């Protein structure tokens, strides 16, 4: 699988080695802990040896099993480890652990990035992962495209790519560093996530401007003297009119619309995102 992924991306993307849960119940897990740990050790060793860029330990419902997987992987690999819990239908950890506490524990086990993935879609997962941010560690989330619903004998995910993009932007703004998609997400969902990432990416500030002692003592120009618009503020009603950017790269229609609006008395022209 790693070899196929390498050929497919041709050095244009990072490759994550995914490790999932056994599906055992907590009681079964206790009786088979050594065997389970050995299985995770073998899998992490194989992925590391074949050249993945990071290990993605994901979709674990039980924190105790997540601990076994993270600790086993950390013993045999120095790669970055992303560890994600899966939530119940109410958007909570299965054993009731609070998001911040769980995030801190996962880091102590040896993971580099914490988060939650899969169940319920971005709306359900949002509150949990944004609270994890408070722990101070990098946070990621890979929600699925909502819960599948039965429509004419088919199971269909109804979360649209547009909705996914809206939540991706909210997640980035809340401090989540890595957003992706799980069950039901398709290329269009990921395009929206990537677009949201570009919209909130840090912008490099220009070189700082040094203010001289003389400038520091200059009196600020009154707002009303700075521009015609400034002269209206606080004196009369002002209004802004939105111009739709429209499809394509041409700006002829938008410039014509803006000119017409200004001539008609608009004080400000704004353009939607």
Short mmCIF file of C-alpha atoms in Angstrom, two decimals:
data_model
loop_
_atom_site.label_atom_id
_atom_site.label_comp_id
_atom_site.label_asym_id
_atom_site.label_seq_id
_atom_site.Cartn_x
_atom_site.Cartn_y
_atom_site.Cartn_z
CA UNK A 1 0.00 0.00 0.00
CA UNK A 2 2.83 2.41 0.81
CA UNK A 3 4.57 1.64 -2.47
CA UNK A 4 1.37 2.32 -4.44
CA UNK A 5 0.82 5.61 -2.58
CA UNK A 6 4.40 6.68 -3.33
CA UNK A 7 3.95 6.07 -7.04
CA UNK A 8 0.62 7.90 -7.01
CA UNK A 9 1.80 11.09 -5.28
CA UNK A 10 5.23 11.21 -6.96
CA UNK A 11 6.70 13.31 -4.12
CA UNK A 12 3.85 15.84 -4.33
CA UNK A 13 2.21 14.90 -1.00
CA UNK A 14 2.91 13.41 2.39
CA UNK A 15 1.95 9.78 2.98
CA UNK A 16 0.34 8.75 6.27
CA UNK A 17 0.31 5.17 7.49
CA UNK A 18 -3.12 4.48 8.99
CA UNK A 19 -3.50 2.23 12.02
CA UNK A 20 -7.00 1.38 13.23
CA UNK A 21 -8.57 -0.39 16.24
CA UNK A 22 -9.11 -4.12 16.74
CA UNK A 23 -12.83 -3.84 17.43
CA UNK A 24 -12.45 -5.68 20.75
CA UNK A 25 -14.51 -4.62 23.76
CA UNK A 26 -12.66 -3.22 26.81
CA UNK A 27 -12.99 -6.54 28.65
CA UNK A 28 -11.69 -8.51 25.65
CA UNK A 29 -8.88 -6.01 25.28
CA UNK A 30 -7.70 -6.54 28.86
CA UNK A 31 -7.39 -10.28 28.26
CA UNK A 32 -5.52 -9.84 24.97
CA UNK A 33 -3.38 -6.78 25.74
CA UNK A 34 -0.03 -8.36 24.92
CA UNK A 35 -1.28 -9.80 21.64
CA UNK A 36 -2.86 -6.48 20.63
CA UNK A 37 0.30 -4.56 21.51
CA UNK A 38 2.36 -6.96 19.40
CA UNK A 39 0.02 -6.43 16.45
CA UNK A 40 0.33 -2.64 16.68
CA UNK A 41 4.10 -2.91 17.02
CA UNK A 42 4.30 -5.05 13.88
CA UNK A 43 2.10 -2.71 11.87
CA UNK A 44 3.96 0.45 12.91
CA UNK A 45 7.30 -1.20 12.17
CA UNK A 46 6.12 -2.23 8.69
CA UNK A 47 4.77 1.23 7.81
CA UNK A 48 7.89 2.98 9.09
CA UNK A 49 10.23 0.62 7.26
CA UNK A 50 8.44 1.18 3.95
CA UNK A 51 8.71 4.97 4.04
CA UNK A 52 5.54 6.67 5.28
CA UNK A 53 5.97 10.27 6.44
CA UNK A 54 3.82 9.95 9.55
CA UNK A 55 1.65 7.46 11.44
CA UNK A 56 -2.09 8.15 11.65
CA UNK A 57 -3.60 6.20 14.56
CA UNK A 58 -7.32 6.79 14.10
CA UNK A 59 -10.96 5.82 14.75
CA UNK A 60 -10.33 4.44 18.24
CA UNK A 61 -13.47 4.50 20.40
CA UNK A 62 -11.75 3.36 23.59
CA UNK A 63 -8.94 5.59 24.95
CA UNK A 64 -7.26 2.58 26.58
CA UNK A 65 -6.79 0.89 23.21
CA UNK A 66 -5.59 4.16 21.71
CA UNK A 67 -2.96 4.26 24.45
CA UNK A 68 -1.74 0.77 23.54
CA UNK A 69 -1.44 1.70 19.87
CA UNK A 70 0.35 5.02 20.45
CA UNK A 71 2.82 3.56 22.95
CA UNK A 72 3.56 0.56 20.73
CA UNK A 73 4.17 2.80 17.70
CA UNK A 74 6.35 5.22 19.64
CA UNK A 75 8.64 2.40 20.84
CA UNK A 76 9.53 1.40 17.28
CA UNK A 77 9.22 4.65 15.31
CA UNK A 78 10.49 8.22 15.52
CA UNK A 79 7.97 9.42 12.92
CA UNK A 80 5.36 12.04 13.83
CA UNK A 81 2.30 10.34 15.33
CA UNK A 82 -1.23 11.68 14.90
CA UNK A 83 -3.70 10.05 17.33
CA UNK A 84 -7.46 10.48 16.88
CA UNK A 85 -10.37 9.30 19.00
CA UNK A 86 -13.80 8.46 17.57
CA UNK A 87 -16.76 9.99 19.42
CA UNK A 88 -20.15 8.56 20.36
CA UNK A 89 -23.44 9.76 18.86
CA UNK A 90 -23.56 12.71 21.26
CA UNK A 91 -20.10 13.95 20.32
CA UNK A 92 -18.43 12.73 23.51
CA UNK A 93 -15.58 10.37 24.37
CA UNK A 94 -16.86 6.84 25.02
CA UNK A 95 -15.60 6.74 28.62
CA UNK A 96 -16.55 10.33 29.41
CA UNK A 97 -13.02 11.79 29.40
CA UNK A 98 -13.05 15.54 28.84
CA UNK A 99 -11.43 16.78 25.58
CA UNK A 100 -8.61 18.76 27.25
CA UNK A 101 -7.74 15.91 29.62
CA UNK A 102 -7.73 13.37 26.80
CA UNK A 103 -5.49 15.59 24.66
CA UNK A 104 -2.95 15.90 27.47
CA UNK A 105 -2.97 12.12 28.07
CA UNK A 106 -2.46 11.33 24.38
CA UNK A 107 0.59 13.61 24.28
CA UNK A 108 1.97 11.89 27.40
CA UNK A 109 1.59 8.52 25.63
CA UNK A 110 3.89 9.71 22.85
CA UNK A 111 1.74 11.30 20.13
CA UNK A 112 2.67 14.61 18.47
CA UNK A 113 -0.80 15.61 17.27
CA UNK A 114 -4.18 14.88 18.92
CA UNK A 115 -7.70 14.94 17.56
CA UNK A 116 -10.93 13.18 16.68
CA UNK A 117 -12.21 11.62 13.47
CA UNK A 118 -15.07 9.85 11.75
CA UNK A 119 -18.43 9.71 13.50
CA UNK A 120 -21.17 12.30 13.01
CA UNK A 121 -19.72 14.84 10.63
CA UNK A 122 -17.99 18.18 11.25
CA UNK A 123 -20.89 19.66 13.20
CA UNK A 124 -20.82 16.94 15.84
CA UNK A 125 -17.04 16.86 16.13
CA UNK A 126 -16.50 20.64 16.23
CA UNK A 127 -17.04 21.30 19.95
CA UNK A 128 -14.86 18.38 21.06
CA UNK A 129 -11.78 19.13 18.97
CA UNK A 130 -11.89 22.89 19.53
CA UNK A 131 -11.79 22.21 23.29
CA UNK A 132 -8.74 19.99 22.72
CA UNK A 133 -6.92 23.09 21.43
CA UNK A 134 -6.81 24.35 25.03
CA UNK A 135 -4.28 21.60 25.87
CA UNK A 136 -1.65 23.45 23.82
CA UNK A 137 -0.82 20.58 21.43
CA UNK A 138 -1.45 20.60 17.64
CA UNK A 139 -5.01 19.37 16.97
CA UNK A 140 -6.42 17.65 13.90
CA UNK A 141 -9.80 16.33 12.85
CA UNK A 142 -10.98 14.10 10.01
CA UNK A 143 -14.81 14.11 10.27
CA UNK A 144 -16.99 12.04 8.00
CA UNK A 145 -19.68 13.53 5.76
CA UNK A 146 -22.39 13.31 8.42
CA UNK A 147 -24.40 10.23 9.27
CA UNK A 148 -25.60 8.17 6.29
CA UNK A 149 -29.38 8.16 5.85
CA UNK A 150 -31.50 5.61 4.06
CA UNK A 151 -32.93 7.03 0.82
CA UNK A 152 -34.79 4.61 -1.49
CA UNK A 153 -32.87 1.57 -0.20
CA UNK A 154 -29.51 3.32 -0.39
CA UNK A 155 -27.28 4.64 2.40
CA UNK A 156 -26.33 8.21 1.41
CA UNK A 157 -24.18 10.83 3.14
CA UNK A 158 -26.10 14.10 2.97
CA UNK A 159 -23.44 16.56 4.16
CA UNK A 160 -22.59 18.73 1.17
CA UNK A 161 -19.06 19.85 0.24
CA UNK A 162 -20.17 23.47 0.84
CA UNK A 163 -21.19 22.63 4.41
CA UNK A 164 -17.91 20.81 4.91
CA UNK A 165 -15.98 23.85 3.73
CA UNK A 166 -17.83 26.16 6.12
CA UNK A 167 -16.95 23.95 9.09
CA UNK A 168 -13.36 23.55 7.90
CA UNK A 169 -12.93 27.32 8.00
CA UNK A 170 -14.46 27.47 11.50
CA UNK A 171 -12.13 24.70 12.66
CA UNK A 172 -9.05 26.48 11.31
CA UNK A 173 -10.10 29.76 12.92
CA UNK A 174 -10.62 27.95 16.25
CA UNK A 175 -7.01 26.77 16.18
CA UNK A 176 -7.26 23.29 14.65
CA UNK A 177 -4.13 22.78 12.54
CA UNK A 178 -5.03 19.80 10.35
CA UNK A 179 -8.43 19.10 8.75
CA UNK A 180 -9.32 16.21 6.46
CA UNK A 181 -12.18 13.86 5.66
CA UNK A 182 -13.25 10.38 6.69
CA UNK A 183 -16.23 8.20 5.61
CA UNK A 184 -18.37 9.61 2.82
CA UNK A 185 -16.05 12.48 1.90
CA UNK A 186 -15.10 12.84 -1.75
CA UNK A 187 -12.69 15.01 -3.76
CA UNK A 188 -15.12 17.95 -3.70
CA UNK A 189 -15.18 17.87 0.10
CA UNK A 190 -11.38 17.99 0.23
CA UNK A 191 -11.26 20.84 -2.31
CA UNK A 192 -13.44 22.87 0.04
CA UNK A 193 -11.18 22.03 2.99
CA UNK A 194 -8.11 23.08 1.00
CA UNK A 195 -9.81 26.31 -0.04
CA UNK A 196 -10.66 27.08 3.59
CA UNK A 197 -7.03 26.47 4.55
CA UNK A 198 -5.81 28.97 1.96
CA UNK A 199 -8.28 31.59 3.21
CA UNK A 200 -6.93 31.47 6.77
CA UNK A 201 -3.24 30.84 6.04
CA UNK A 202 -0.88 33.26 7.79
CA UNK A 203 0.14 36.23 5.67
CA UNK A 204 3.76 37.31 6.01
CA UNK A 205 3.86 40.86 7.34
CA UNK A 206 6.08 43.43 5.63
CA UNK A 207 9.20 44.68 7.38
CA UNK A 208 8.33 46.73 10.47
CA UNK A 209 8.24 50.48 9.95
CA UNK A 210 10.41 52.49 12.34
CA UNK A 211 8.65 55.55 13.75
CA UNK A 212 11.01 58.43 14.43
CA UNK A 213 10.85 60.56 17.58
CA UNK A 214 9.61 63.47 15.46
CA UNK A 215 6.81 61.40 13.93
CA UNK A 216 5.85 60.14 17.38
CA UNK A 217 5.04 63.69 18.55
CA UNK A 218 3.04 64.69 15.48
CA UNK A 219 -0.66 65.18 16.13
CA UNK A 220 -2.92 62.68 14.35
CA UNK A 221 -4.95 64.06 11.45
CA UNK A 222 -8.63 64.30 12.46
CA UNK A 223 -10.80 61.61 10.85
CA UNK A 224 -12.97 64.18 9.07
CA UNK A 225 -9.89 65.62 7.33
CA UNK A 226 -8.52 62.31 6.08
CA UNK A 227 -11.04 61.69 3.29
CA UNK A 228 -14.48 62.60 1.97
CA UNK A 229 -15.78 59.43 3.60
CA UNK A 230 -14.20 60.38 6.93
CA UNK A 231 -15.97 63.72 6.76
CA UNK A 232 -19.34 61.95 6.61
CA UNK A 233 -18.75 59.65 9.58
CA UNK A 234 -20.79 60.74 12.57
CA UNK A 235 -22.34 63.55 10.53
CA UNK A 236 -24.70 61.81 8.16
CA UNK A 237 -26.02 58.38 7.19
CA UNK A 238 -23.53 56.39 5.10
CA UNK A 239 -24.06 53.08 3.36
CA UNK A 240 -22.18 50.29 1.59
CA UNK A 241 -23.35 48.28 -1.40
CA UNK A 242 -22.14 44.77 -2.22
CA UNK A 243 -20.94 43.84 -5.70
CA UNK A 244 -20.97 40.15 -6.56
CA UNK A 245 -17.51 39.04 -7.79
CA UNK A 246 -19.14 36.61 -10.21
CA UNK A 247 -17.47 33.74 -12.08
CA UNK A 248 -14.26 34.02 -14.06
CA UNK A 249 -11.40 36.52 -13.86
CA UNK A 250 -12.88 39.44 -15.80
CA UNK A 251 -13.71 42.53 -13.70
CA UNK A 252 -15.46 44.62 -16.35
CA UNK A 253 -19.00 44.05 -15.05
CA UNK A 254 -17.97 44.60 -11.45
CA UNK A 255 -16.16 47.87 -12.23
CA UNK A 256 -19.13 49.10 -14.24
CA UNK A 257 -21.48 48.20 -11.39
CA UNK A 258 -19.23 49.93 -8.83
CA UNK A 259 -19.03 53.10 -10.96
CA UNK A 260 -22.82 53.18 -11.34
CA UNK A 261 -23.33 52.72 -7.58
CA UNK A 262 -20.84 55.46 -6.67
CA UNK A 263 -22.49 57.84 -9.13
CA UNK A 264 -25.82 56.95 -7.50
CA UNK A 265 -24.51 57.95 -4.09
CA UNK A 266 -22.99 54.82 -2.50
CA UNK A 267 -20.26 55.64 0.03
CA UNK A 268 -18.52 52.22 0.07
CA UNK A 269 -18.38 49.29 -2.35
CA UNK A 270 -17.77 45.87 -0.77
CA UNK A 271 -17.11 42.55 -2.51
CA UNK A 272 -18.25 39.21 -1.06
CA UNK A 273 -15.76 36.38 -0.50
#
